[in-house]
């Protein structure tokens, strides 16, 4: 993968992140969108289902919706005030540290997910718990991404 620096070109995905205020783009905070663009540009039309844990105000869900025009975008959020539905977007209540919530999330979305993004609690124990419990239930070929990985024991 190409090195990303402060001179990174604003891709279509970066543009959507900027439009909605998602911190996934380098112009706001993180350097995720240039990598995601490279990874998914050729699959934009074929991705049908995206799930993201941790939706905040919904900026990244709207970014994904615009980037993947044929996909249903699902969110998982622990805070009630952030549960919403919009065109091609549906957010479910989910605590990623609870197996029953993760199982219910996958029951609601189905397991035929193309892209699964963990941008939830950012706690390593929750990230590991989610991955260990969710990945075995997903279809072969899913792209599973954990954002904001850090050693939070320091």
PDB file of C-alpha atoms in Angstrom:
ATOM      1  CA  UNK A   1       0.000   0.000   0.000  1.00  0.00           C
ATOM      2  CA  UNK A   2       1.203   3.489  -0.794  1.00  0.00           C
ATOM      3  CA  UNK A   3       2.558   5.758   1.914  1.00  0.00           C
ATOM      4  CA  UNK A   4       0.100   8.456   2.916  1.00  0.00           C
ATOM      5  CA  UNK A   5       1.416  11.882   3.856  1.00  0.00           C
ATOM      6  CA  UNK A   6       0.112  15.398   4.344  1.00  0.00           C
ATOM      7  CA  UNK A   7       0.206  15.958   0.570  1.00  0.00           C
ATOM      8  CA  UNK A   8      -2.237  13.107  -0.031  1.00  0.00           C
ATOM      9  CA  UNK A   9      -4.649  13.719  -2.869  1.00  0.00           C
ATOM     10  CA  UNK A  10      -8.262  14.176  -1.853  1.00  0.00           C
ATOM     11  CA  UNK A  11      -9.977  11.059  -3.218  1.00  0.00           C
ATOM     12  CA  UNK A  12     -13.711  10.714  -3.797  1.00  0.00           C
ATOM     13  CA  UNK A  13     -13.965   8.967  -0.422  1.00  0.00           C
ATOM     14  CA  UNK A  14     -12.027  11.774   1.290  1.00  0.00           C
ATOM     15  CA  UNK A  15     -14.444  14.208  -0.316  1.00  0.00           C
ATOM     16  CA  UNK A  16     -17.431  12.374   1.164  1.00  0.00           C
ATOM     17  CA  UNK A  17     -15.717  12.263   4.571  1.00  0.00           C
ATOM     18  CA  UNK A  18     -15.144  16.011   4.385  1.00  0.00           C
ATOM     19  CA  UNK A  19     -18.714  16.623   3.216  1.00  0.00           C
ATOM     20  CA  UNK A  20     -20.163  14.913   6.295  1.00  0.00           C
ATOM     21  CA  UNK A  21     -17.394  15.727   8.784  1.00  0.00           C
ATOM     22  CA  UNK A  22     -15.995  12.224   9.300  1.00  0.00           C
ATOM     23  CA  UNK A  23     -12.654  12.155  11.071  1.00  0.00           C
ATOM     24  CA  UNK A  24     -11.562   9.252   8.845  1.00  0.00           C
ATOM     25  CA  UNK A  25      -9.885  11.611   6.356  1.00  0.00           C
ATOM     26  CA  UNK A  26      -6.435  13.178   6.809  1.00  0.00           C
ATOM     27  CA  UNK A  27      -7.812  16.658   6.273  1.00  0.00           C
ATOM     28  CA  UNK A  28      -9.710  16.263   9.574  1.00  0.00           C
ATOM     29  CA  UNK A  29      -7.806  13.697  11.677  1.00  0.00           C
ATOM     30  CA  UNK A  30      -7.061  10.137  10.523  1.00  0.00           C
ATOM     31  CA  UNK A  31      -5.434   8.805   7.354  1.00  0.00           C
ATOM     32  CA  UNK A  32      -7.960   6.036   6.744  1.00  0.00           C
ATOM     33  CA  UNK A  33      -9.857   7.213   3.665  1.00  0.00           C
ATOM     34  CA  UNK A  34      -6.901   7.186   1.237  1.00  0.00           C
ATOM     35  CA  UNK A  35      -6.253   3.537   2.145  1.00  0.00           C
ATOM     36  CA  UNK A  36      -9.936   2.627   2.034  1.00  0.00           C
ATOM     37  CA  UNK A  37     -10.270   4.297  -1.355  1.00  0.00           C
ATOM     38  CA  UNK A  38      -7.373   2.259  -2.717  1.00  0.00           C
ATOM     39  CA  UNK A  39      -8.814  -0.923  -1.207  1.00  0.00           C
ATOM     40  CA  UNK A  40     -12.409  -0.439  -2.405  1.00  0.00           C
ATOM     41  CA  UNK A  41     -12.328   1.787  -5.485  1.00  0.00           C
ATOM     42  CA  UNK A  42     -12.688  -1.160  -7.860  1.00  0.00           C
ATOM     43  CA  UNK A  43     -15.489  -2.675  -5.724  1.00  0.00           C
ATOM     44  CA  UNK A  44     -17.653   0.428  -5.259  1.00  0.00           C
ATOM     45  CA  UNK A  45     -20.531  -0.976  -7.316  1.00  0.00           C
ATOM     46  CA  UNK A  46     -20.403  -4.538  -5.955  1.00  0.00           C
ATOM     47  CA  UNK A  47     -20.310  -3.920  -2.194  1.00  0.00           C
ATOM     48  CA  UNK A  48     -23.835  -4.615  -0.944  1.00  0.00           C
ATOM     49  CA  UNK A  49     -23.568  -4.496   2.831  1.00  0.00           C
ATOM     50  CA  UNK A  50     -21.442  -2.458   5.257  1.00  0.00           C
ATOM     51  CA  UNK A  51     -21.571  -2.628   9.057  1.00  0.00           C
ATOM     52  CA  UNK A  52     -19.822  -0.119  11.284  1.00  0.00           C
ATOM     53  CA  UNK A  53     -19.701  -0.293  15.065  1.00  0.00           C
ATOM     54  CA  UNK A  54     -19.614   3.151  16.651  1.00  0.00           C
ATOM     55  CA  UNK A  55     -21.501   5.674  14.556  1.00  0.00           C
ATOM     56  CA  UNK A  56     -21.133   8.967  16.414  1.00  0.00           C
ATOM     57  CA  UNK A  57     -23.319  11.469  14.602  1.00  0.00           C
ATOM     58  CA  UNK A  58     -23.471   9.270  11.484  1.00  0.00           C
ATOM     59  CA  UNK A  59     -20.847  11.039   9.356  1.00  0.00           C
ATOM     60  CA  UNK A  60     -18.973   7.910   8.311  1.00  0.00           C
ATOM     61  CA  UNK A  61     -22.215   6.022   7.624  1.00  0.00           C
ATOM     62  CA  UNK A  62     -23.233   8.755   5.192  1.00  0.00           C
ATOM     63  CA  UNK A  63     -19.736   8.677   3.702  1.00  0.00           C
ATOM     64  CA  UNK A  64     -20.034   4.900   3.106  1.00  0.00           C
ATOM     65  CA  UNK A  65     -23.545   5.305   1.658  1.00  0.00           C
ATOM     66  CA  UNK A  66     -22.358   7.825  -0.913  1.00  0.00           C
ATOM     67  CA  UNK A  67     -19.247   5.816  -1.789  1.00  0.00           C
ATOM     68  CA  UNK A  68     -21.047   2.458  -2.106  1.00  0.00           C
ATOM     69  CA  UNK A  69     -24.172   3.373  -4.098  1.00  0.00           C
ATOM     70  CA  UNK A  70     -25.606  -0.171  -4.117  1.00  0.00           C
ATOM     71  CA  UNK A  71     -25.010  -0.975  -0.448  1.00  0.00           C
ATOM     72  CA  UNK A  72     -27.126  -0.979   2.649  1.00  0.00           C
ATOM     73  CA  UNK A  73     -25.185   0.654   5.472  1.00  0.00           C
ATOM     74  CA  UNK A  74     -25.749  -0.592   9.015  1.00  0.00           C
ATOM     75  CA  UNK A  75     -24.502   1.005  12.184  1.00  0.00           C
ATOM     76  CA  UNK A  76     -24.183  -0.338  15.703  1.00  0.00           C
ATOM     77  CA  UNK A  77     -24.279   2.143  18.553  1.00  0.00           C
ATOM     78  CA  UNK A  78     -24.412   1.918  22.338  1.00  0.00           C
ATOM     79  CA  UNK A  79     -26.013   5.348  22.862  1.00  0.00           C
ATOM     80  CA  UNK A  80     -29.776   5.554  22.323  1.00  0.00           C
ATOM     81  CA  UNK A  81     -29.648   9.139  21.047  1.00  0.00           C
ATOM     82  CA  UNK A  82     -27.506   7.989  18.094  1.00  0.00           C
ATOM     83  CA  UNK A  83     -29.921   5.353  16.800  1.00  0.00           C
ATOM     84  CA  UNK A  84     -31.453   6.499  13.503  1.00  0.00           C
ATOM     85  CA  UNK A  85     -32.590   5.502  10.030  1.00  0.00           C
ATOM     86  CA  UNK A  86     -31.925   7.373   6.808  1.00  0.00           C
ATOM     87  CA  UNK A  87     -31.819   6.524   3.125  1.00  0.00           C
ATOM     88  CA  UNK A  88     -29.831   3.250   2.851  1.00  0.00           C
ATOM     89  CA  UNK A  89     -28.794   3.548   6.544  1.00  0.00           C
ATOM     90  CA  UNK A  90     -30.102   1.774   9.631  1.00  0.00           C
ATOM     91  CA  UNK A  91     -28.498   1.946  13.075  1.00  0.00           C
ATOM     92  CA  UNK A  92     -29.123  -0.689  15.746  1.00  0.00           C
ATOM     93  CA  UNK A  93     -28.559  -0.504  19.486  1.00  0.00           C
ATOM     94  CA  UNK A  94     -25.505  -2.625  20.320  1.00  0.00           C
ATOM     95  CA  UNK A  95     -22.929  -2.875  23.088  1.00  0.00           C
ATOM     96  CA  UNK A  96     -19.913  -4.513  21.477  1.00  0.00           C
ATOM     97  CA  UNK A  97     -18.789  -5.940  24.820  1.00  0.00           C
ATOM     98  CA  UNK A  98     -21.913  -8.136  25.022  1.00  0.00           C
ATOM     99  CA  UNK A  99     -22.115 -11.326  22.969  1.00  0.00           C
ATOM    100  CA  UNK A 100     -25.918 -11.230  22.892  1.00  0.00           C
ATOM    101  CA  UNK A 101     -25.835  -7.725  21.375  1.00  0.00           C
ATOM    102  CA  UNK A 102     -23.339  -8.790  18.696  1.00  0.00           C
ATOM    103  CA  UNK A 103     -25.422 -11.864  17.879  1.00  0.00           C
ATOM    104  CA  UNK A 104     -28.559  -9.722  17.618  1.00  0.00           C
ATOM    105  CA  UNK A 105     -26.725  -7.240  15.384  1.00  0.00           C
ATOM    106  CA  UNK A 106     -25.795 -10.009  12.952  1.00  0.00           C
ATOM    107  CA  UNK A 107     -29.304 -11.421  13.135  1.00  0.00           C
ATOM    108  CA  UNK A 108     -30.591  -7.976  12.114  1.00  0.00           C
ATOM    109  CA  UNK A 109     -28.037  -7.360   9.348  1.00  0.00           C
ATOM    110  CA  UNK A 110     -27.365 -10.879   8.131  1.00  0.00           C
ATOM    111  CA  UNK A 111     -23.892 -12.335   7.954  1.00  0.00           C
ATOM    112  CA  UNK A 112     -23.331 -11.675   4.240  1.00  0.00           C
ATOM    113  CA  UNK A 113     -21.400  -8.497   5.016  1.00  0.00           C
ATOM    114  CA  UNK A 114     -18.814  -7.121   2.590  1.00  0.00           C
ATOM    115  CA  UNK A 115     -17.167  -4.601   4.922  1.00  0.00           C
ATOM    116  CA  UNK A 116     -17.191  -4.643   8.729  1.00  0.00           C
ATOM    117  CA  UNK A 117     -15.589  -1.690  10.532  1.00  0.00           C
ATOM    118  CA  UNK A 118     -15.004  -1.603  14.288  1.00  0.00           C
ATOM    119  CA  UNK A 119     -14.838   2.077  15.270  1.00  0.00           C
ATOM    120  CA  UNK A 120     -16.606   1.505  18.575  1.00  0.00           C
ATOM    121  CA  UNK A 121     -15.207   1.779  22.083  1.00  0.00           C
ATOM    122  CA  UNK A 122     -11.544   1.790  20.957  1.00  0.00           C
ATOM    123  CA  UNK A 123     -10.775  -0.441  23.947  1.00  0.00           C
ATOM    124  CA  UNK A 124      -8.478  -3.284  22.966  1.00  0.00           C
ATOM    125  CA  UNK A 125     -10.457  -5.815  25.019  1.00  0.00           C
ATOM    126  CA  UNK A 126     -13.686  -4.830  23.206  1.00  0.00           C
ATOM    127  CA  UNK A 127     -11.979  -4.873  19.806  1.00  0.00           C
ATOM    128  CA  UNK A 128     -10.597  -8.355  20.450  1.00  0.00           C
ATOM    129  CA  UNK A 129     -13.893  -9.608  21.918  1.00  0.00           C
ATOM    130  CA  UNK A 130     -15.812  -8.321  18.919  1.00  0.00           C
ATOM    131  CA  UNK A 131     -13.407  -9.809  16.381  1.00  0.00           C
ATOM    132  CA  UNK A 132     -13.217 -13.202  18.095  1.00  0.00           C
ATOM    133  CA  UNK A 133     -16.997 -13.459  18.274  1.00  0.00           C
ATOM    134  CA  UNK A 134     -18.031 -11.840  14.988  1.00  0.00           C
ATOM    135  CA  UNK A 135     -15.475 -12.981  12.406  1.00  0.00           C
ATOM    136  CA  UNK A 136     -16.372 -16.707  12.614  1.00  0.00           C
ATOM    137  CA  UNK A 137     -19.998 -15.833  11.821  1.00  0.00           C
ATOM    138  CA  UNK A 138     -19.260 -13.715   8.732  1.00  0.00           C
ATOM    139  CA  UNK A 139     -19.158 -14.901   5.138  1.00  0.00           C
ATOM    140  CA  UNK A 140     -15.850 -15.776   3.559  1.00  0.00           C
ATOM    141  CA  UNK A 141     -14.246 -12.778   1.856  1.00  0.00           C
ATOM    142  CA  UNK A 142     -15.464 -10.101   4.267  1.00  0.00           C
ATOM    143  CA  UNK A 143     -13.085  -7.201   4.865  1.00  0.00           C
ATOM    144  CA  UNK A 144     -12.860  -6.718   8.641  1.00  0.00           C
ATOM    145  CA  UNK A 145     -11.224  -3.506   9.846  1.00  0.00           C
ATOM    146  CA  UNK A 146     -10.445  -2.357  13.378  1.00  0.00           C
ATOM    147  CA  UNK A 147      -9.797   1.363  13.637  1.00  0.00           C
ATOM    148  CA  UNK A 148      -7.947   3.220  16.372  1.00  0.00           C
ATOM    149  CA  UNK A 149      -6.001   0.225  17.621  1.00  0.00           C
ATOM    150  CA  UNK A 150      -3.780   1.137  20.538  1.00  0.00           C
ATOM    151  CA  UNK A 151      -2.206  -0.374  23.598  1.00  0.00           C
ATOM    152  CA  UNK A 152      -4.589   1.066  26.161  1.00  0.00           C
ATOM    153  CA  UNK A 153      -2.789  -0.679  29.012  1.00  0.00           C
ATOM    154  CA  UNK A 154      -0.104   2.016  29.085  1.00  0.00           C
TER     155      UNK A 154
END
